[in-house]
Amino acid sequence: MISRETIDKVFETARVEEVIGDFVQLKRAGSNYKGLSPFSDERSPSFMVSPVKQIWKDFSSGKGGSVVTFLMEHEHFTYPEAIRFLANKYNIEIEETETSQEDKIEANEKESMYLVSEFAKTYFQETLLNSEEGKAIGLTYFKERGFTNETIAKFGLGYSPETWDAFSKEALSKGYQLEFLEKVGLTITREDGKHFDRFKGRVMFPIQSLSGRNLGFGGRILTNDKKAAKYLNSPESEIYHKSKVLYGIFHAKQAIAKQNNCYLVEGYTDVIQLHQAGIENVVASSGTALTPDQIRLINRLTKNITVLFDGDAAGLRASIRGIDLILEEGMNVKVCTFPDGDDPDSFARKNSYDDLVFYLENNSKDFIQFKASLLMNEAQNDPIKKADLIRDMVVSISKIPDRIKREVYIQECARIMDISEQVLQNTLAQLVQKDISEAGKKLKQEQKAFEVVKDDIQVSRDRVDIVYELERKIIEMLLLYGSLVADFEDYILKANEEGVMIEEKEIKSSKVFERIYLSLHEDEVELANPMFKEIYNDLIAYYNQNENFNIEHYLMQLSPEHSEMVTDILMLEEKELLHNWETKQIYVKKKTENVGQYVSETIISLREYLINKLIMDMMNNFNKGEENDLEELKSTINDYNKLKVSLTNKIGRIRSTYL
């Protein structure tokens, strides 16, 4: 178990903007950073990072928290894994305390799969570099491809022996369970109970996540066995989803963000060879058709993709379909092809870094120019084919969400195709209208599904929203101003010179958390919302034990659910930045202008609402009471009405004082 001292040091050292910046492209927004949500599909930034508060909030999904909770949400780390990841990033030595047997048993299934996958990576590497078979077959192959020792080590390349169960036998002997070897797809068990290695006799390409965790493998066979697939990937598992992974993303992420462009290729060796040549902002779809999830992964780092195709014309037509998916995500697409007979791997081997950069820069065409020239070559002088290709072009343009970009591309398409813009605009309008119509039908179906419960939901919201908002404000005040000393108005009854009792105003100073606690405690008011109640009790206890409020320290002790709520409240000001109110000449008054007034108004408003609700309940029960109880009930209602008027007047006096 990791010691408390190490955990504290990690929280003190780690910078939330630096860590998240490795996974999400962030742009400065005042004193904060914003970017596209890594948890949902969006085109307008709703993801905010606060370096001052050292927290983040994703307003589209509701997730939020500290740097550790980000890693737990995004990379599906356990808490210890996130701490170890950060300790490694910031070169912090990890101090361990003795792990109990209970802690060992609690290691979850997914973590066991990660451990098995990491062991396999190490095993294949060592086999490649240290065994006679590995050096003679696997290492020779990589050397023939031109890979250096540094490149082989960087990408963790390896070799799985030709023996049927060499890896499985070694893993089992080291204590790894057969159950997890099977679940990650490294071992296959036959019906007769015998097991063998999935990747027997193949060179191995480890597939890593954005954070560098080993998810699975790609294996290439080196024999001429026509019955066996040339490339074999790990099967789908809890930790490996082929459609959501890009090969090389871990090594490319920083270069992609820095260069603001991502080169997209097809195979493992394409990535490795370009990377070795100095082009590091490159990833591969691993031989699969490009998927929306893979595109969104790139979209977190850059809006620009350059697709690199080899000179095989037959494969171009099929591969180009992925461009429409990229356009749908609102990204900018360029295409670069290599001379016949070359692919990114072979071309990178033949050319120097400078020549390679020059070629890529001068041969990357905008998608519309590339697609038009490709289709025009196919159509030749056939008017029917030309009409089809023009429609194909407009279909691609219709995928672009930005209307201005669509207009520009229509103009360019009209020029290339030698056709009037009006015809293209009409065709585009029909396609866009069709998409809107289909989306409308889908929306109506969804609305119909919720129609039955809509009224009940609205009634429920009307009942709880006022209390919810007031209680949320109380939590907000504790989080933002709890340790702050503020002035508060009090009205006490005193006898004047004539002996008449009058209210006299006094100004008292106290910490905000003390004022809130005493006010609610004296009036015996408990928060109705279970989550707010738990957070309230935690905060009061925290302030009683600590002189100052440290958000990182406080977040460490919260559950993910509570962490989301707390960061949502703490990032209220950052959320306002997303609206750019001031650019619309709407100026939001800051609550810090008078904390005492804000606290007093909120608490009195909550009391007033609860009393009003109590009066209404009594009124509803008035006709149900026994005759001898009616007078007593009527008297009680009158007393509460007087208290309600008193509270209303008190709010008025507080507001007038601060005007």
XYZ file of C-alpha atoms in Angstrom:
659
model
C 0.000 0.000 0.000
C 1.253 3.483 -0.864
C 2.123 5.600 2.185
C 0.154 8.740 3.091
C 3.355 10.800 2.772
C 3.757 9.733 -0.866
C 0.117 10.501 -1.659
C 0.411 13.965 -0.103
C 3.609 14.641 -2.069
C 1.907 13.588 -5.316
C -1.019 15.954 -4.709
C 1.360 18.791 -3.823
C 3.519 18.267 -6.925
C 1.157 17.229 -9.721
C -0.256 20.034 -11.850
C -3.740 19.327 -13.149
C -3.225 21.397 -16.316
C 0.024 19.548 -17.154
C -1.420 16.075 -16.658
C -4.704 16.699 -18.453
C -2.795 18.523 -21.205
C -1.258 15.159 -22.157
C -4.729 13.824 -22.945
C -6.775 16.845 -24.023
C -5.821 19.826 -26.170
C -6.266 22.798 -23.840
C -6.435 26.459 -24.727
C -5.979 29.377 -22.355
C -9.246 31.023 -21.238
C -8.356 33.823 -18.832
C -6.753 32.241 -15.775
C -8.143 28.832 -16.775
C -7.948 26.389 -19.670
C -10.743 24.946 -21.765
C -11.040 22.176 -24.334
C -13.338 19.592 -25.863
C -14.775 17.022 -23.504
C -12.861 13.716 -23.527
C -15.969 11.990 -22.166
C -18.591 12.997 -24.736
C -18.948 13.952 -28.371
C -19.053 17.737 -28.668
C -17.918 20.522 -30.965
C -17.993 23.452 -28.509
C -15.642 23.302 -25.500
C -17.326 22.540 -22.185
C -14.297 21.055 -20.424
C -12.635 23.458 -17.974
C -9.386 23.188 -16.009
C -8.547 25.541 -13.154
C -4.807 25.768 -12.353
C -5.582 28.002 -9.349
C -8.032 25.542 -7.781
C -6.234 22.495 -9.233
C -9.515 20.930 -10.325
C -11.309 20.179 -13.598
C -14.931 20.047 -14.643
C -16.593 18.552 -17.698
C -19.924 20.376 -17.972
C -21.181 18.108 -20.756
C -20.962 14.868 -18.774
C -21.023 16.270 -15.230
C -17.734 14.621 -14.297
C -15.137 16.556 -12.334
C -12.557 16.403 -9.582
C -8.826 16.424 -8.965
C -5.956 15.286 -11.160
C -6.303 11.798 -9.662
C -10.029 11.509 -10.401
C -9.338 12.567 -14.003
C -6.970 9.616 -14.449
C -9.468 7.300 -12.753
C -12.276 8.487 -15.080
C -10.299 8.812 -18.318
C -7.835 5.927 -18.036
C -9.963 3.747 -15.735
C -7.123 3.627 -13.222
C -7.684 2.499 -9.690
C -6.741 5.071 -7.042
C -3.307 3.459 -6.407
C -2.642 3.232 -10.154
C -3.345 6.935 -10.593
C -1.007 7.799 -7.719
C 1.738 5.575 -9.189
C 1.263 7.116 -12.636
C 1.680 10.636 -11.224
C 4.593 9.627 -9.022
C 6.359 8.230 -12.073
C 5.589 11.360 -14.133
C 7.022 13.684 -11.470
C 9.885 11.385 -10.368
C 8.501 10.945 -6.864
C 9.809 7.948 -4.952
C 6.964 5.742 -3.778
C 7.030 4.665 -0.147
C 5.118 1.467 0.531
C 3.422 0.285 3.690
C 2.653 -3.356 4.284
C -0.316 -4.539 2.217
C -2.940 -6.555 4.055
C -4.374 -9.780 2.700
C -7.724 -8.053 2.331
C -6.185 -5.399 0.055
C -4.666 -8.091 -2.156
C -8.003 -9.873 -2.477
C -9.707 -6.605 -3.466
C -7.593 -6.253 -6.645
C -10.282 -6.163 -9.308
C -10.605 -8.215 -12.441
C -9.680 -5.421 -14.809
C -6.480 -4.707 -12.908
C -5.560 -8.388 -13.129
C -6.005 -8.205 -16.890
C -3.741 -5.163 -17.095
C -1.086 -6.965 -15.058
C -1.233 -10.024 -17.322
C -0.949 -7.815 -20.402
C 2.035 -5.960 -18.955
C 3.752 -9.243 -18.069
C 3.215 -10.476 -21.634
C 4.782 -7.328 -23.046
C 7.888 -7.826 -20.887
C 8.048 -11.532 -21.734
C 7.866 -10.932 -25.496
C 10.526 -8.208 -25.275
C 12.917 -10.405 -23.330
C 12.309 -13.321 -25.683
C 13.126 -11.107 -28.675
C 16.346 -9.744 -27.213
C 17.693 -12.623 -25.123
C 16.608 -15.963 -26.631
C 18.370 -17.559 -29.593
C 15.071 -18.062 -31.423
C 13.968 -14.483 -30.745
C 17.209 -12.975 -31.993
C 17.433 -15.246 -35.042
C 13.832 -14.732 -36.198
C 12.164 -11.738 -34.543
C 15.126 -9.389 -34.091
C 16.394 -10.171 -37.586
C 12.993 -9.238 -39.027
C 12.915 -5.891 -37.208
C 16.484 -5.130 -38.208
C 15.649 -5.891 -41.841
C 12.841 -3.336 -41.566
C 15.455 -0.822 -40.500
C 14.365 -0.451 -36.869
C 17.104 0.647 -34.473
C 17.597 -0.780 -30.976
C 16.216 2.483 -29.534
C 13.064 2.219 -31.652
C 12.572 -1.455 -30.747
C 12.842 -0.583 -27.055
C 10.633 2.522 -27.339
C 7.722 0.668 -28.943
C 8.250 -2.449 -26.796
C 8.508 -4.762 -29.809
C 8.809 -8.461 -29.040
C 8.589 -12.049 -30.198
C 6.343 -14.975 -29.229
C 8.133 -18.365 -29.558
C 7.052 -20.972 -32.097
C 6.389 -23.477 -29.286
C 2.649 -24.090 -28.742
C 2.441 -23.015 -25.088
C 5.771 -21.326 -24.265
C 4.212 -18.075 -23.058
C 1.238 -19.645 -21.251
C 3.504 -22.071 -19.396
C 5.793 -19.232 -18.288
C 2.885 -17.033 -17.177
C 1.276 -19.828 -15.158
C 4.593 -20.651 -13.510
C 4.839 -16.989 -12.398
C 1.462 -17.211 -10.680
C -0.745 -15.540 -13.299
C -4.192 -17.126 -13.459
C -5.363 -18.971 -16.572
C -8.725 -17.141 -16.282
C -7.109 -13.765 -17.014
C -4.738 -15.144 -19.656
C -7.858 -16.288 -21.503
C -9.807 -13.068 -20.941
C -7.116 -10.885 -22.531
C -6.843 -13.397 -25.369
C -3.213 -14.395 -24.868
C -4.086 -18.018 -24.142
C -6.687 -20.205 -25.869
C -8.027 -23.276 -24.066
C -9.338 -26.183 -26.134
C -12.302 -28.393 -25.261
C -9.948 -31.135 -24.057
C -8.496 -28.697 -21.471
C -5.171 -28.131 -23.224
C -4.133 -24.559 -23.840
C -1.906 -22.863 -26.377
C -0.583 -19.389 -27.221
C -2.676 -17.218 -29.540
C 0.399 -15.450 -30.938
C 2.663 -18.475 -31.377
C 5.557 -17.751 -33.776
C 4.781 -14.070 -34.343
C 6.618 -10.776 -33.886
C 4.695 -8.668 -31.387
C 3.484 -5.058 -31.415
C 2.139 -3.925 -28.017
C -0.908 -1.647 -28.277
C -0.995 1.104 -25.662
C -3.618 3.523 -24.422
C -3.278 7.296 -24.445
C -1.626 7.050 -21.017
C 0.714 4.190 -21.939
C -1.127 1.253 -20.398
C -0.779 -1.968 -22.337
C -4.192 -2.944 -23.721
C -3.450 -5.721 -26.199
C -1.192 -6.878 -29.027
C -0.861 -7.129 -32.748
C 1.147 -10.116 -33.982
C 2.635 -10.637 -37.449
C 3.429 -14.123 -38.721
C 6.766 -14.517 -40.525
C 6.164 -17.830 -42.300
C 4.380 -18.371 -45.621
C 1.500 -20.291 -44.040
C -1.439 -19.256 -46.248
C -3.971 -20.658 -43.774
C -2.837 -18.253 -41.033
C -3.696 -14.551 -40.997
C -0.722 -12.305 -41.698
C -1.679 -10.025 -38.797
C -3.569 -11.113 -35.703
C -4.936 -8.769 -33.032
C -5.967 -9.382 -29.444
C -9.699 -10.120 -29.186
C -12.109 -7.631 -27.613
C -11.876 -7.608 -23.837
C -12.602 -5.468 -20.799
C -9.392 -3.529 -21.432
C -9.102 -3.686 -25.243
C -11.692 -2.258 -27.623
C -10.254 -2.215 -31.132
C -12.570 0.506 -32.439
C -11.534 2.910 -29.653
C -7.760 2.502 -29.888
C -5.161 4.054 -32.176
C -1.772 2.428 -32.462
C 1.031 4.800 -31.455
C -1.186 7.380 -29.734
C 0.856 7.243 -26.520
C 4.092 8.154 -28.294
C 2.412 10.638 -30.642
C 0.113 12.653 -28.357
C 2.536 15.428 -27.430
C 3.783 15.855 -31.017
C 0.187 15.932 -32.307
C -0.753 18.710 -29.895
C 2.462 20.633 -30.593
C 2.281 20.313 -34.402
C -1.517 20.763 -34.352
C -1.801 17.987 -36.914
C -2.082 14.211 -36.874
C -0.853 11.922 -39.647
C -3.109 8.887 -39.963
C -1.687 5.678 -41.502
C -2.836 2.076 -41.722
C -0.238 -0.222 -40.179
C 2.084 -0.665 -37.209
C 5.316 -0.458 -39.216
C 4.120 2.736 -40.932
C 3.864 4.413 -37.525
C 7.192 3.089 -36.267
C 9.138 3.933 -39.420
C 7.799 7.504 -39.625
C 8.410 7.985 -35.913
C 11.987 6.785 -36.281
C 12.437 9.160 -39.234
C 11.419 12.099 -37.019
C 7.696 12.379 -37.875
C 6.298 11.647 -34.426
C 2.730 12.973 -34.791
C 1.505 9.774 -36.453
C -0.985 7.045 -35.470
C -2.558 4.024 -37.152
C -6.047 2.574 -37.257
C -4.369 -0.859 -37.043
C -5.764 -2.183 -40.306
C -9.401 -1.590 -39.356
C -11.880 0.782 -40.937
C -11.654 4.165 -39.230
C -14.280 4.606 -36.502
C -15.912 7.693 -34.918
C -14.353 6.801 -31.536
C -10.863 6.776 -33.069
C -11.496 10.146 -34.718
C -12.703 11.630 -31.423
C -9.522 10.404 -29.778
C -7.517 12.525 -32.237
C -10.012 15.384 -31.895
C -8.994 15.757 -28.260
C -5.483 16.703 -29.391
C -5.984 18.534 -32.711
C -8.619 19.552 -35.253
C -6.377 18.630 -38.203
C -5.847 15.186 -39.752
C -3.695 14.313 -42.735
C -4.498 10.846 -44.068
C -1.501 9.116 -45.654
C -2.356 6.574 -48.362
C 0.034 4.305 -50.231
C 0.155 4.279 -54.008
C -2.259 1.338 -54.338
C -5.166 2.865 -56.293
C -7.433 -0.118 -55.582
C -7.317 0.522 -51.855
C -7.763 4.274 -52.139
C -11.455 4.167 -53.069
C -12.345 2.060 -50.043
C -10.115 3.951 -47.621
C -11.422 7.369 -48.612
C -14.827 6.565 -47.088
C -13.316 7.288 -43.693
C -12.909 10.941 -44.698
C -16.656 11.523 -44.425
C -16.538 10.332 -40.812
C -13.736 12.806 -40.077
C -15.733 15.636 -41.667
C -18.771 14.765 -39.549
C -16.684 15.415 -36.449
C -16.031 18.950 -37.681
C -12.340 18.309 -38.351
C -10.112 19.532 -41.162
C -8.865 16.808 -43.517
C -5.968 16.638 -45.904
C -4.798 13.658 -47.933
C -1.319 12.709 -49.085
C -0.496 9.780 -51.361
C 2.883 8.212 -52.044
C 4.310 7.151 -55.411
C 3.197 3.792 -56.833
C 4.874 0.944 -55.025
C 5.526 2.971 -51.878
C 3.741 3.114 -48.552
C 4.599 5.360 -45.563
C 6.974 2.675 -44.226
C 9.034 2.204 -47.419
C 8.989 5.907 -48.328
C 10.294 6.912 -44.893
C 13.161 4.408 -45.210
C 14.242 5.855 -48.552
C 14.225 9.533 -47.602
C 15.876 11.849 -45.110
C 13.868 13.751 -42.530
C 14.063 17.009 -44.519
C 12.979 15.326 -47.748
C 10.161 13.555 -45.948
C 8.866 16.778 -44.384
C 9.130 18.564 -47.742
C 7.164 15.820 -49.498
C 4.399 15.730 -46.878
C 4.011 19.511 -46.863
C 3.953 19.857 -50.640
C 1.849 16.814 -51.513
C -0.881 17.071 -48.881
C -4.060 18.160 -50.613
C -7.309 19.358 -49.188
C -9.785 16.476 -49.205
C -11.999 18.059 -51.871
C -9.107 18.481 -54.311
C -7.932 14.956 -53.680
C -11.349 13.322 -53.887
C -12.277 15.296 -57.007
C -9.098 14.345 -58.862
C -9.471 10.695 -57.839
C -13.103 10.451 -58.934
C -12.547 12.445 -62.116
C -9.902 9.937 -63.181
C -12.448 7.179 -62.658
C -15.231 8.991 -64.495
C -13.111 10.039 -67.497
C -15.580 11.414 -70.080
C -18.589 9.406 -68.950
C -21.348 11.974 -68.081
C -23.288 9.484 -65.925
C -20.220 8.690 -63.823
C -19.380 12.386 -63.602
C -22.869 13.155 -62.290
C -22.476 10.391 -59.679
C -19.096 11.670 -58.554
C -20.418 15.245 -58.226
C -23.192 13.933 -55.986
C -20.577 11.941 -54.055
C -18.621 15.149 -53.496
C -21.687 17.030 -52.278
C -22.532 14.170 -49.896
C -19.090 14.612 -48.327
C -19.574 18.382 -48.068
C -22.975 17.867 -46.420
C -21.227 16.063 -43.543
C -19.426 19.270 -42.534
C -21.250 20.872 -39.574
C -19.871 24.384 -40.169
C -22.020 26.286 -42.719
C -19.228 28.677 -43.736
C -16.905 25.778 -44.507
C -19.655 24.100 -46.508
C -20.092 27.268 -48.571
C -16.362 27.520 -49.300
C -16.176 23.881 -50.342
C -19.205 24.250 -52.613
C -17.428 27.110 -54.400
C -14.251 25.048 -54.751
C -16.184 22.008 -55.954
C -18.004 24.104 -58.584
C -14.677 25.392 -59.865
C -13.046 21.958 -60.067
C -16.075 20.252 -61.597
C -16.943 23.123 -63.923
C -20.555 23.211 -62.757
C -22.714 26.032 -61.407
C -22.730 26.727 -57.673
C -26.539 26.947 -57.733
C -26.890 23.316 -58.793
C -24.529 22.202 -56.045
C -26.274 24.419 -53.475
C -29.644 22.920 -54.377
C -28.275 19.390 -54.081
C -26.627 20.252 -50.777
C -29.851 21.773 -49.451
C -31.755 18.580 -50.299
C -29.198 16.425 -48.490
C -29.067 18.679 -45.434
C -32.871 18.834 -45.317
C -33.009 15.054 -45.491
C -30.586 14.777 -42.555
C -32.631 17.315 -40.575
C -35.845 15.449 -41.358
C -34.385 12.138 -40.220
C -32.999 13.737 -37.065
C -36.436 15.273 -36.417
C -38.163 11.911 -36.738
C -35.705 10.384 -34.319
C -36.234 13.234 -31.854
C -40.034 12.856 -32.045
C -39.727 9.143 -31.313
C -37.558 9.876 -28.279
C -39.956 12.582 -27.078
C -42.906 10.222 -27.473
C -41.145 7.644 -25.317
C -40.872 10.172 -22.481
C -44.304 11.782 -22.961
C -46.028 9.569 -20.398
C -43.715 10.477 -17.527
C -42.979 14.099 -18.504
C -45.767 15.630 -16.401
C -44.822 13.607 -13.323
C -41.193 14.636 -13.701
C -42.152 18.316 -13.999
C -44.361 18.136 -10.908
C -41.527 16.467 -9.005
C -39.066 19.154 -10.120
C -41.432 21.949 -9.066
C -41.651 20.416 -5.612
C -37.939 19.994 -4.946
C -36.136 22.591 -7.057
C -36.390 25.509 -4.601
C -35.093 23.501 -1.650
C -32.477 21.865 -3.873
C -31.167 25.207 -5.121
C -31.075 26.765 -1.648
C -29.294 23.753 -0.147
C -26.850 23.751 -3.052
C -26.144 27.427 -2.304
C -25.323 26.529 1.289
C -22.793 23.927 0.125
C -21.421 26.485 -2.348
C -20.911 29.049 0.432
C -19.120 26.510 2.608
C -16.812 25.504 -0.247
C -16.016 28.993 -1.510
C -16.097 31.097 1.658
C -16.183 28.669 4.611
C -12.974 29.875 6.308
C -13.569 33.538 5.392
C -14.417 36.012 8.182
C -17.462 38.130 7.266
C -19.780 40.654 8.894
C -23.316 39.531 9.697
C -26.396 41.476 10.815
C -28.198 40.427 13.976
C -31.398 41.948 15.396
C -31.927 41.643 19.137
C -34.837 42.799 21.286
C -34.003 45.599 23.761
C -36.100 47.858 25.942
C -35.907 51.561 25.095
C -36.126 54.414 27.606
C -39.900 54.099 27.731
C -39.593 50.357 28.401
C -40.921 49.354 24.987
C -39.228 46.340 23.394
C -37.642 47.228 20.049
C -35.322 45.489 17.599
C -31.768 46.778 17.563
C -29.281 45.945 14.814
C -25.829 44.594 15.666
C -22.980 43.705 13.321
C -21.019 40.627 14.346
C -17.982 39.099 12.637
C -17.473 35.351 12.390
C -16.272 32.684 10.006
C -18.817 31.780 7.361
C -18.903 28.064 8.235
C -19.562 28.878 11.930
C -22.414 31.234 11.014
C -24.032 28.684 8.711
C -23.703 25.876 11.254
C -25.089 27.918 14.169
C -27.995 29.305 12.113
C -29.111 25.892 10.863
C -28.438 24.191 14.213
C -30.406 26.744 16.263
C -33.394 26.471 13.926
C -33.078 22.660 13.826
C -32.911 22.754 10.026
C -31.507 19.644 8.325
C -30.687 19.492 4.635
C -33.193 17.354 2.745
C -30.955 16.240 -0.122
C -28.970 13.161 1.078
C -25.829 14.062 -0.899
C -25.856 17.694 0.270
C -26.383 16.498 3.835
C -23.326 14.222 3.660
C -21.163 16.919 2.042
C -22.391 19.475 4.615
C -21.419 17.232 7.542
C -18.024 16.485 5.932
C -17.318 20.184 5.395
C -18.257 21.231 8.917
C -16.012 18.478 10.296
C -13.208 19.517 7.927
C -13.362 23.192 8.962
C -13.368 22.245 12.639
C -10.184 20.221 12.142
C -8.311 22.478 9.689
C -7.427 26.153 9.856
C -7.717 26.707 6.083
C -9.580 24.986 3.272
C -7.342 23.068 0.834
C -9.386 21.790 -2.085
C -6.876 19.113 -3.161
C -6.653 17.775 0.379
C -10.447 17.820 0.742
C -11.131 16.105 -2.605
C -8.826 13.229 -1.614
C -11.414 11.989 0.883
C -14.482 12.226 -1.365
C -16.253 9.539 -3.347
C -16.381 10.067 -7.150
C -20.081 11.021 -6.899
C -19.427 13.664 -4.235
C -16.314 14.834 -6.092
C -18.406 15.547 -9.207
C -20.885 17.636 -7.226
C -18.175 19.566 -5.363
C -16.204 20.427 -8.502
C -19.404 21.429 -10.265
C -20.017 23.993 -7.516
C -16.388 25.140 -7.331
C -16.258 25.697 -11.095
C -19.348 27.947 -11.246
C -17.296 30.976 -12.263
C -15.466 28.950 -14.914
C -18.806 27.763 -16.259
C -19.839 31.387 -16.759
C -16.740 31.862 -18.957
C -18.132 29.314 -21.405
C -21.120 31.601 -21.989
C -18.993 34.706 -22.653
C -21.703 36.820 -21.004
C -19.663 40.021 -21.089
C -19.233 39.853 -24.860
C -23.041 39.896 -24.997
C -23.074 42.919 -22.625
C -24.550 40.815 -19.821
C -22.725 41.380 -16.546
C -23.117 38.798 -13.816
C -22.875 40.149 -10.293
C -20.207 38.375 -8.246
C -21.326 36.861 -4.930
C -18.041 37.887 -3.310
C -19.241 41.510 -3.377
C -20.872 40.844 -0.010
C -20.555 37.405 1.475
C -22.424 38.284 4.682
C -25.524 39.368 2.748
C -25.358 36.303 0.498
C -25.125 33.899 3.448
C -27.881 35.577 5.459
C -30.300 35.830 2.532
C -29.822 32.176 1.615
C -30.370 30.806 5.124
C -33.405 33.027 5.785
C -34.861 32.133 2.360
C -34.540 28.437 3.192
C -36.250 28.953 6.561
C -38.979 31.040 4.933
C -39.653 28.386 2.302
C -39.763 25.560 4.864
C -42.149 27.560 7.089
C -44.357 28.374 4.121
C -44.458 24.680 3.204
C -45.370 23.837 6.810
C -48.202 26.405 6.758
C -49.547 24.989 3.485
C -49.495 21.464 4.927
C -51.422 22.711 7.977
C -53.952 24.505 5.795
C -54.528 21.333 3.797
C -55.176 19.436 7.023
C -57.317 22.204 8.557
C -60.656 20.708 7.453
C -59.619 17.245 8.521
C -59.021 18.148 12.169
C -61.315 17.361 15.093
C -63.513 20.289 16.193
C -61.728 20.766 19.526
C -58.340 20.868 17.712
C -59.293 23.528 15.172
C -58.656 26.521 17.419
C -55.230 25.224 18.399
C -54.367 24.519 14.745
C -55.574 27.981 13.714
C -53.441 29.595 16.417
C -50.365 27.665 15.305
C -50.881 28.708 11.691
C -51.160 32.365 12.758
C -47.915 32.086 14.722
C -46.117 30.657 11.709
C -47.550 33.375 9.484
C -46.153 36.021 11.828
C -42.737 34.308 11.738
C -42.900 34.195 7.952
C -43.650 37.959 7.798
C -40.796 38.596 10.201
C -38.375 36.641 7.987
C -39.580 38.469 4.865
C -38.996 41.818 6.586
C -35.578 40.656 7.727
C -34.519 39.865 4.139
C -35.724 43.341 3.133
C -33.671 44.992 5.872
C -30.544 43.007 4.934
C -30.858 43.992 1.288
C -31.434 47.675 2.104
C -28.381 47.708 4.371
C -26.064 46.591 1.573
C -27.523 48.769 -1.186
